[in-house]
Amino acid sequence: MYECHALRRTRLLAQMQAAGGGIALIPTSLESLRNNDASYPYRHDSSFYYLTGFTEPEAALVLVAHEERLQSILFCREKIPEREIWDGFRHGPDGACSLFGFDQAFPIAALKTLLPDWLATAPSLFYAFGCARPDAIVHRWLDTTCQAVGSATRASPRSIDIAPLINEMRLIKDQSEIALMQSAADISAAAHRRAMRASKPGMFEYEIEAELLYEFRKNGAQAPAYTSIVAAGANGCVLHYDANNARCKDGDLVLIDAGCEFGSYASDISRTYPVNGRFSAPQRDLYELVLAAHQAALDAIAPGRPYLESHEKAVRVLAAGMLEFGLLDRNMCGELDDVIASQAYRQFYMHGTGHWLGLDVHDVGQYREPVLFGEKDPARPHRKLEAGMVLTVEPGIYVRPTPGVPEKYWNIGIRIEDEVLVTADGYHVLSHAAPKSIGEIEALMAQ
Ligand code: GLY
Ligand code: MN
Ligand code: MN
C-alpha cells in the first residue's frame, strides 16, 4: 500500500548520493492552536506525506545517504495508551516502521540527540531552508553539532536546499497520484453540478456553498482544498472573494471557485452560471469569450510546448474580445497587438491562466527551466510541458463599473477553470464532468 512512497524515498536517496551524500531532514507540519484547547484541523506537510504516506503530527523523516549507508528513518509519536484515549490511534515507531516500510523508526523525542550525532560525520545537511517552520530548531541542532565536534577539527556540514529535488519529483504525477486527482476532480465536479441545480434567485451565497461542502464530505473528501469562493453578481469581480454571505439576485451570475481535497490531493474548479438558469445577452457575450479563451489555452497544452504558451493564447482571445465588445477603446488602446504589448487587457484580466496542481492547490515546481542547485536566473526561459504534469487552465474576465465601458457589462465576473493532465500526446481534462458550455449549463439548471 505504501510502496509508491518507499519508491520515492529510494529515488530521492539516489539524488542525494549523486550530490555528494549527506543527511536529509524532512519534518511534517506543526499543529496549530486555534484558541484554548481547540486546534485548527491538522494537515500534514505535503512533501513529508509524498515521501512517507504518514499523516500523524509530530513526525519527521530522516534520509541517510552517507558512504555505504542508504536508509530512511521515521521519527514519530510514541504509542501512549492514555493519549490514545483522548486523541485516537497512533502507530508508534514499531508499528509505523513495518507498515510504512522504513528501515528504522524512533520516538520523536530522540531526534534532537540522534540527528546531531549523525550530522557530525555527514558532509551535507539536505533541508528545505526557508520553507518549513522548524528552521530555528534545525539551526540550533547544527550549532550543537558544531560545538560538539569543535570547529577546528570539523567544519559544519554543507547546507543543501532539498526543496527543488522534491518539488521536481512532485511535479510529475505517477499513476497512483493521477487516480487520486481524478477522484478529487470527479467529486468536485459533482459538487459544482449539485450547486448549479440547487441555485435559485434569493438564495444566500453560503447556502450554495453548503451544497458544495455536502457533496465533498458525502463522497469522503477530507476538506475543501482551499476556501470556497461563491460570488454572486459584483462579488464575482473580487478575485479572492470568500465572504460568501450575500444574497443572489435574479439576473446575477454566480462564480464558484471550489474544489475538494481527496486522498491529500487538491482539486481546483471554477464555473460561472446565471442564478436564474438563463444567461442574458451581455452575459452570453462575455461567457462565450472566456470559453473561447479557455479552449485556446487548452489547445496549447501538449508535451514540448512552453508553459507560458497557453496563457499567451488565452490573453490574445480575451484582448480581441475586449476590443470587439467595446471594453477597450481602439482610439485609446490601439489594435490587438498594441493592447497585448501595453497589457491594457489587464484592466479586465489581471491574473495568470494557470498553475501547477497536486498535493497543494498551488503546487510546487518551477515554471521556468528547472535549476536544482544554486542561484536561479529569474529571466531564464519558461519550461516545456511534460507528460504527467497537472496544471489548471483558468481564464476569466472581470468588469468593474467604469465610465466608458458599456454599462450592460458592468459587474460581470466570469472564470472558467479546469484541471488538466498533460498526456503523452496532448491533454486530458480531469474536471470534464463539470458542465461548461452555455447549452450544458442551461440544460442542467432547467432540470
Ligand atoms: N482557487 C485558487 C485558484 O484558482 O488559483
Ligand atoms: Mn486555480
Ligand atoms: Mn480556483
Short mmCIF file of C-alpha atoms in Angstrom, two decimals, residues 16-396:
data_model
loop_
_atom_site.label_atom_id
_atom_site.label_comp_id
_atom_site.label_asym_id
_atom_site.label_seq_id
_atom_site.Cartn_x
_atom_site.Cartn_y
_atom_site.Cartn_z
CA MET A 16 21.32 12.86 -2.56
CA GLN A 17 24.09 10.37 -3.20
CA ALA A 18 24.74 11.88 -6.63
CA ALA A 19 25.03 15.30 -4.95
CA GLY A 20 27.82 14.07 -2.65
CA GLY A 21 25.73 12.39 0.06
CA GLY A 22 24.56 13.52 3.46
CA ILE A 23 21.54 13.54 5.70
CA ALA A 24 18.10 14.90 4.87
CA LEU A 25 15.63 16.15 7.44
CA ILE A 26 12.02 16.48 6.29
CA PRO A 27 9.63 17.36 9.14
CA THR A 28 5.86 17.33 8.84
CA SER A 29 3.69 20.36 9.66
CA LEU A 30 3.26 21.72 13.15
CA GLU A 31 -0.12 21.57 14.86
CA SER A 32 -1.77 24.94 15.21
CA LEU A 33 -3.83 26.02 18.20
CA ARG A 34 -6.99 27.98 17.43
CA ASN A 35 -7.74 29.03 21.00
CA ASN A 36 -7.53 27.37 24.41
CA ASP A 37 -7.98 23.63 23.82
CA ALA A 38 -9.28 23.87 20.23
CA SER A 39 -6.92 23.24 17.31
CA TYR A 40 -7.18 24.07 13.63
CA PRO A 41 -7.82 20.89 11.64
CA TYR A 42 -4.45 19.21 11.24
CA ARG A 43 -2.96 18.90 7.75
CA HIS A 44 0.36 17.07 7.27
CA ASP A 45 3.15 18.65 5.23
CA SER A 46 2.75 17.72 1.57
CA SER A 47 6.39 16.81 0.85
CA PHE A 48 6.64 14.78 4.05
CA TYR A 49 3.45 12.95 3.07
CA TYR A 50 4.66 12.45 -0.51
CA LEU A 51 7.70 10.59 0.83
CA THR A 52 6.04 8.68 3.69
CA GLY A 53 2.24 8.35 3.40
CA PHE A 54 2.27 9.12 7.15
CA THR A 55 -0.36 11.58 8.38
CA GLU A 56 0.26 11.90 12.13
CA PRO A 57 1.59 15.20 13.55
CA GLU A 58 4.91 15.39 15.44
CA ALA A 59 6.88 13.39 12.92
CA ALA A 60 9.97 13.79 10.76
CA LEU A 61 11.64 11.77 8.04
CA VAL A 62 15.41 11.43 8.06
CA LEU A 63 17.15 10.10 4.97
CA VAL A 64 20.74 8.94 5.27
CA ALA A 65 22.84 8.73 2.10
CA HIS A 66 26.32 8.57 3.55
CA GLU A 67 29.14 6.27 2.41
CA GLU A 68 27.60 2.77 2.24
CA ARG A 69 24.58 3.70 4.33
CA LEU A 70 21.27 4.32 2.50
CA GLN A 71 18.40 4.49 4.97
CA SER A 72 15.04 6.03 5.57
CA ILE A 73 14.17 6.61 9.20
CA LEU A 74 10.92 7.83 10.72
CA PHE A 75 10.64 9.78 13.95
CA CYS A 76 7.09 9.80 15.29
CA ARG A 77 4.95 9.98 18.42
CA GLU A 78 5.28 7.16 20.92
CA LYS A 79 2.37 4.83 21.45
CA ILE A 80 0.93 6.02 24.78
CA PRO A 81 -2.39 4.32 25.68
CA GLU A 82 -3.60 7.26 27.74
CA ARG A 83 -3.06 9.70 24.86
CA GLU A 84 -4.93 7.31 22.55
CA ILE A 85 -7.96 7.54 24.86
CA TRP A 86 -8.02 11.31 24.27
CA ASP A 87 -6.75 11.72 20.73
CA GLY A 88 -7.17 8.38 18.99
CA PHE A 89 -4.92 5.80 17.39
CA ARG A 90 -1.18 6.27 17.00
CA HIS A 91 1.04 3.91 15.01
CA GLY A 92 4.04 4.33 17.30
CA PRO A 93 7.59 3.81 15.98
CA ASP A 94 7.43 0.00 15.79
CA GLY A 95 4.05 -0.15 14.08
CA ALA A 96 4.92 2.61 11.63
CA CYS A 97 8.30 1.09 10.79
CA SER A 98 6.86 -2.15 9.44
CA LEU A 99 3.60 -0.81 7.96
CA PHE A 100 5.19 2.10 6.05
CA GLY A 101 8.42 0.29 5.15
CA PHE A 102 11.06 2.37 6.93
CA ASP A 103 14.47 0.96 7.79
CA GLN A 104 14.19 2.24 11.36
CA ALA A 105 11.82 4.31 13.49
CA PHE A 106 12.34 6.18 16.75
CA PRO A 107 10.26 8.29 19.12
CA ILE A 108 10.25 11.93 18.00
CA ALA A 109 11.99 12.96 21.25
CA ALA A 110 15.11 11.05 20.12
CA LEU A 111 15.57 13.29 17.06
CA LYS A 112 17.35 16.05 18.92
CA THR A 113 20.03 13.69 20.21
CA LEU A 114 20.43 11.31 17.26
CA LEU A 115 20.44 13.90 14.47
CA PRO A 116 23.40 15.94 15.78
CA ASP A 117 25.36 12.69 16.17
CA TRP A 118 24.68 11.69 12.59
CA LEU A 119 25.31 15.18 11.27
CA ALA A 120 28.69 15.23 12.99
CA THR A 121 30.13 12.97 10.31
CA ALA A 122 27.85 13.83 7.36
CA PRO A 123 29.18 16.01 4.54
CA SER A 124 25.85 17.76 3.95
CA LEU A 125 22.51 18.54 5.50
CA PHE A 126 19.70 18.46 2.97
CA TYR A 127 16.83 20.58 4.24
CA ALA A 128 14.11 22.83 2.83
CA PHE A 129 15.61 26.00 4.25
CA GLY A 130 13.11 28.81 4.43
CA CYS A 131 10.12 26.58 3.60
CA ALA A 132 9.47 24.70 6.81
CA ARG A 133 8.70 26.34 10.10
CA PRO A 134 11.08 24.45 12.43
CA ASP A 135 14.08 26.28 10.87
CA ALA A 136 15.15 27.65 14.23
CA ILE A 137 15.24 24.14 15.69
CA VAL A 138 17.46 22.89 12.87
CA HIS A 139 19.84 25.80 13.29
CA ARG A 140 20.09 25.00 16.99
CA TRP A 141 20.94 21.37 16.21
CA LEU A 142 23.56 22.49 13.75
CA ASP A 143 25.09 24.80 16.33
CA THR A 144 25.11 21.99 18.88
CA THR A 145 26.76 19.70 16.36
CA CYS A 146 29.47 22.21 15.52
CA GLN A 147 30.17 22.90 19.17
CA ALA A 148 30.35 19.18 19.95
CA VAL A 149 32.84 18.34 17.24
CA GLY A 150 34.79 21.59 17.52
CA SER A 151 35.15 23.86 14.52
CA ALA A 152 38.92 23.24 14.42
CA THR A 153 38.52 19.58 13.64
CA ARG A 154 35.37 19.57 11.61
CA ALA A 155 33.59 22.21 9.52
CA SER A 156 29.82 22.28 9.88
CA PRO A 157 28.02 20.25 7.22
CA ARG A 158 27.30 21.95 3.93
CA SER A 159 23.66 23.03 3.64
CA ILE A 160 21.80 21.95 0.52
CA ASP A 161 18.24 23.04 -0.20
CA ILE A 162 16.31 19.81 -0.72
CA ALA A 163 13.08 21.51 -1.86
CA PRO A 164 13.96 21.74 -5.58
CA LEU A 165 14.76 17.99 -5.66
CA ILE A 166 11.45 17.02 -4.05
CA ASN A 167 9.46 19.64 -5.98
CA GLU A 168 10.69 18.33 -9.33
CA MET A 169 9.59 14.83 -8.31
CA ARG A 170 6.18 16.09 -7.19
CA LEU A 171 5.68 17.95 -10.45
CA ILE A 172 5.42 14.74 -12.49
CA LYS A 173 2.50 12.72 -11.18
CA ASP A 174 2.62 8.90 -11.11
CA GLN A 175 -0.35 6.63 -11.80
CA SER A 176 -1.45 6.43 -8.16
CA GLU A 177 -1.47 10.24 -7.93
CA ILE A 178 -3.38 10.66 -11.19
CA ALA A 179 -6.04 8.21 -9.95
CA LEU A 180 -6.47 10.22 -6.73
CA MET A 181 -6.59 13.51 -8.63
CA GLN A 182 -9.23 12.10 -10.97
CA SER A 183 -11.32 11.12 -7.93
CA ALA A 184 -10.87 14.59 -6.40
CA ALA A 185 -11.92 16.19 -9.69
CA ASP A 186 -14.95 13.88 -10.06
CA ILE A 187 -16.19 14.71 -6.55
CA SER A 188 -15.64 18.43 -7.11
CA ALA A 189 -17.41 18.33 -10.49
CA ALA A 190 -20.37 16.59 -8.84
CA ALA A 191 -20.37 19.36 -6.22
CA HIS A 192 -20.47 22.04 -8.93
CA ARG A 193 -23.39 20.23 -10.62
CA ARG A 194 -25.22 19.98 -7.30
CA ALA A 195 -24.66 23.70 -6.61
CA MET A 196 -25.95 24.68 -10.05
CA ARG A 197 -29.07 22.53 -9.66
CA ALA A 198 -29.80 23.96 -6.20
CA SER A 199 -29.32 27.63 -7.14
CA LYS A 200 -32.31 29.97 -7.22
CA PRO A 201 -32.60 33.78 -7.10
CA GLY A 202 -32.92 34.93 -3.48
CA MET A 203 -30.62 32.30 -2.01
CA PHE A 204 -27.61 33.34 0.02
CA GLU A 205 -24.16 32.51 -1.33
CA TYR A 206 -23.49 30.40 1.79
CA GLU A 207 -26.49 28.21 1.01
CA ILE A 208 -24.86 27.36 -2.31
CA GLU A 209 -21.53 26.81 -0.52
CA ALA A 210 -23.31 24.32 1.76
CA GLU A 211 -24.29 22.25 -1.30
CA LEU A 212 -20.62 22.05 -2.30
CA LEU A 213 -19.47 21.05 1.18
CA TYR A 214 -22.18 18.40 1.43
CA GLU A 215 -21.05 16.74 -1.79
CA PHE A 216 -17.38 16.88 -0.76
CA ARG A 217 -17.88 15.18 2.61
CA LYS A 218 -20.59 12.80 1.40
CA ASN A 219 -18.03 11.37 -1.02
CA GLY A 220 -15.21 11.04 1.51
CA ALA A 221 -13.20 14.15 0.69
CA GLN A 222 -11.34 15.30 3.79
CA ALA A 223 -11.94 19.02 3.31
CA PRO A 224 -12.09 21.77 0.71
CA ALA A 225 -8.61 22.16 -0.82
CA TYR A 226 -8.94 25.94 -0.23
CA THR A 227 -11.66 28.28 0.97
CA SER A 228 -14.55 28.05 -1.49
CA ILE A 229 -15.49 31.16 -3.46
CA VAL A 230 -19.23 31.58 -4.09
CA ALA A 231 -19.60 35.05 -5.58
CA ALA A 232 -22.86 36.44 -6.92
CA GLY A 233 -23.09 39.50 -9.18
CA ALA A 234 -20.46 42.17 -8.48
CA ASN A 235 -18.73 39.87 -5.97
CA GLY A 236 -17.55 37.82 -8.96
CA CYS A 237 -15.19 40.71 -9.78
CA VAL A 238 -13.33 40.23 -6.47
CA LEU A 239 -10.71 37.62 -7.29
CA HIS A 240 -10.32 36.15 -3.79
CA TYR A 241 -13.87 36.84 -2.54
CA ASP A 242 -14.77 34.33 0.16
CA ALA A 243 -17.20 36.11 2.48
CA ASN A 244 -19.97 34.09 0.77
CA ASN A 245 -22.67 35.95 2.72
CA ALA A 246 -24.57 37.97 0.10
CA ARG A 247 -27.98 37.24 -1.40
CA CYS A 248 -28.09 36.16 -5.07
CA LYS A 249 -30.34 38.48 -7.08
CA ASP A 250 -32.36 37.48 -10.12
CA GLY A 251 -30.16 38.20 -13.15
CA ASP A 252 -26.86 37.67 -11.26
CA LEU A 253 -24.13 35.39 -12.45
CA VAL A 254 -22.67 33.16 -9.74
CA LEU A 255 -18.92 32.47 -9.89
CA ILE A 256 -17.94 29.37 -7.92
CA ASP A 257 -14.26 28.50 -7.45
CA ALA A 258 -14.21 25.38 -5.31
CA GLY A 259 -12.51 22.01 -5.12
CA CYS A 260 -12.10 19.31 -2.53
CA GLU A 261 -9.04 17.61 -1.12
CA PHE A 262 -9.25 13.84 -1.59
CA GLY A 263 -6.51 11.42 -0.56
CA SER A 264 -4.42 14.54 0.20
CA TYR A 265 -4.69 15.76 -3.42
CA ALA A 266 -6.27 19.08 -4.34
CA SER A 267 -8.92 19.79 -6.90
CA ASP A 268 -9.49 23.31 -8.27
CA ILE A 269 -12.51 24.04 -10.50
CA SER A 270 -14.30 27.30 -11.35
CA ARG A 271 -17.64 27.61 -13.06
CA THR A 272 -19.86 30.64 -13.68
CA TYR A 273 -23.60 30.39 -14.30
CA PRO A 274 -26.77 32.51 -14.11
CA VAL A 275 -28.57 32.03 -10.81
CA ASN A 276 -31.93 32.03 -12.65
CA GLY A 277 -30.77 29.41 -15.13
CA ARG A 278 -30.68 31.62 -18.28
CA PHE A 279 -27.75 33.73 -19.49
CA SER A 280 -28.68 37.29 -20.53
CA ALA A 281 -27.34 38.57 -23.87
CA PRO A 282 -24.43 40.58 -22.35
CA GLN A 283 -23.56 37.67 -20.03
CA ARG A 284 -23.61 35.37 -23.04
CA ASP A 285 -21.20 37.67 -24.99
CA LEU A 286 -18.58 37.59 -22.26
CA TYR A 287 -19.13 33.95 -21.31
CA GLU A 288 -18.57 32.76 -24.89
CA LEU A 289 -15.45 34.96 -25.00
CA VAL A 290 -13.95 33.41 -21.85
CA LEU A 291 -14.90 29.93 -23.08
CA ALA A 292 -13.10 30.60 -26.39
CA ALA A 293 -10.02 31.78 -24.46
CA HIS A 294 -10.25 28.63 -22.32
CA GLN A 295 -10.29 26.42 -25.42
CA ALA A 296 -7.37 28.34 -26.98
CA ALA A 297 -5.39 27.77 -23.77
CA LEU A 298 -6.23 24.05 -23.78
CA ASP A 299 -5.16 23.75 -27.41
CA ALA A 300 -1.67 24.92 -26.42
CA ILE A 301 -1.18 22.06 -23.94
CA ALA A 302 0.99 19.14 -25.07
CA PRO A 303 4.42 17.78 -24.19
CA GLY A 304 7.16 20.03 -25.52
CA ARG A 305 5.03 23.20 -25.61
CA PRO A 306 6.29 26.07 -23.39
CA TYR A 307 4.41 26.51 -20.11
CA LEU A 308 3.52 30.13 -20.89
CA GLU A 309 2.01 29.47 -24.31
CA SER A 310 -1.47 28.64 -23.02
CA HIS A 311 -1.57 31.95 -21.11
CA GLU A 312 -0.46 33.87 -24.20
CA LYS A 313 -3.12 32.18 -26.33
CA ALA A 314 -5.86 32.95 -23.78
CA VAL A 315 -4.77 36.58 -23.49
CA ARG A 316 -4.91 37.03 -27.27
CA VAL A 317 -8.51 35.79 -27.47
CA LEU A 318 -9.62 37.84 -24.44
CA ALA A 319 -7.96 41.02 -25.65
CA ALA A 320 -9.56 40.68 -29.09
CA GLY A 321 -12.95 40.29 -27.41
CA MET A 322 -12.38 43.33 -25.18
CA LEU A 323 -11.89 45.40 -28.34
CA GLU A 324 -14.87 43.77 -30.08
CA PHE A 325 -17.27 44.39 -27.19
CA GLY A 326 -16.03 47.92 -26.53
CA LEU A 327 -14.49 47.23 -23.10
CA LEU A 328 -11.31 48.68 -24.56
CA ASP A 329 -11.48 51.64 -26.90
CA ARG A 330 -9.41 51.30 -30.10
CA ASN A 331 -8.90 55.07 -30.15
CA MET A 332 -7.24 54.90 -26.75
CA CYS A 333 -5.61 51.45 -26.78
CA GLY A 334 -4.86 50.77 -30.45
CA GLU A 335 -5.21 47.41 -32.19
CA LEU A 336 -4.84 43.90 -30.76
CA ASP A 337 -1.03 43.79 -30.77
CA ASP A 338 -0.90 47.18 -29.05
CA VAL A 339 -3.32 46.01 -26.37
CA ILE A 340 -1.15 42.96 -25.74
CA ALA A 341 2.13 44.92 -25.75
CA SER A 342 0.80 47.58 -23.37
CA GLN A 343 -1.04 44.98 -21.25
CA ALA A 344 -4.16 47.19 -21.40
CA TYR A 345 -6.16 43.93 -21.17
CA ARG A 346 -5.07 43.66 -17.51
CA GLN A 347 -7.85 46.08 -16.57
CA PHE A 348 -10.26 43.17 -17.09
CA TYR A 349 -7.94 40.13 -16.91
CA MET A 350 -5.27 40.62 -14.27
CA HIS A 351 -4.20 37.08 -13.30
CA GLY A 352 -2.31 34.22 -14.87
CA THR A 353 -4.06 31.45 -16.77
CA GLY A 354 -2.99 28.60 -14.50
CA HIS A 355 -0.67 26.97 -12.01
CA TRP A 356 0.59 23.52 -11.09
CA LEU A 357 -1.88 21.39 -9.12
CA GLY A 358 -1.19 18.40 -6.88
CA LEU A 359 -0.89 17.85 -3.14
CA ASP A 360 -1.12 21.64 -2.81
CA VAL A 361 -3.64 23.71 -4.74
CA HIS A 362 -0.85 25.98 -5.93
CA ASP A 363 1.53 23.10 -6.23
CA VAL A 364 5.30 23.07 -6.12
CA GLY A 365 7.59 23.03 -9.16
CA GLN A 366 9.42 25.70 -11.09
CA TYR A 367 7.68 27.43 -14.02
CA ARG A 368 10.94 28.24 -15.76
CA GLU A 369 13.77 25.92 -16.83
CA PRO A 370 14.45 23.95 -13.63
CA VAL A 371 17.56 24.72 -11.60
CA LEU A 372 18.23 22.18 -8.84
CA PHE A 373 21.22 23.70 -7.07
CA GLY A 374 22.45 27.26 -6.67
CA GLU A 375 21.22 30.58 -7.99
CA LYS A 376 18.27 30.76 -10.38
CA ASP A 377 18.23 33.35 -13.14
CA PRO A 378 14.69 34.77 -12.83
CA ALA A 379 14.67 35.60 -16.56
CA ARG A 380 15.51 32.10 -17.82
CA PRO A 381 13.02 30.63 -20.35
CA HIS A 382 9.77 29.03 -19.30
CA ARG A 383 10.00 25.26 -19.10
CA LYS A 384 8.39 22.88 -21.55
CA LEU A 385 5.37 20.83 -20.55
CA GLU A 386 5.90 17.10 -19.90
CA ALA A 387 3.52 14.16 -19.65
CA GLY A 388 2.41 13.67 -16.04
CA MET A 389 2.26 17.37 -15.15
CA VAL A 390 -1.11 18.66 -13.92
CA LEU A 391 -2.00 22.32 -14.30
CA THR A 392 -5.10 24.47 -14.20
CA VAL A 393 -6.48 26.47 -17.12
CA GLU A 394 -8.48 29.38 -15.71
CA PRO A 395 -9.01 32.42 -17.89
CA GLY A 396 -11.59 34.97 -16.78
#
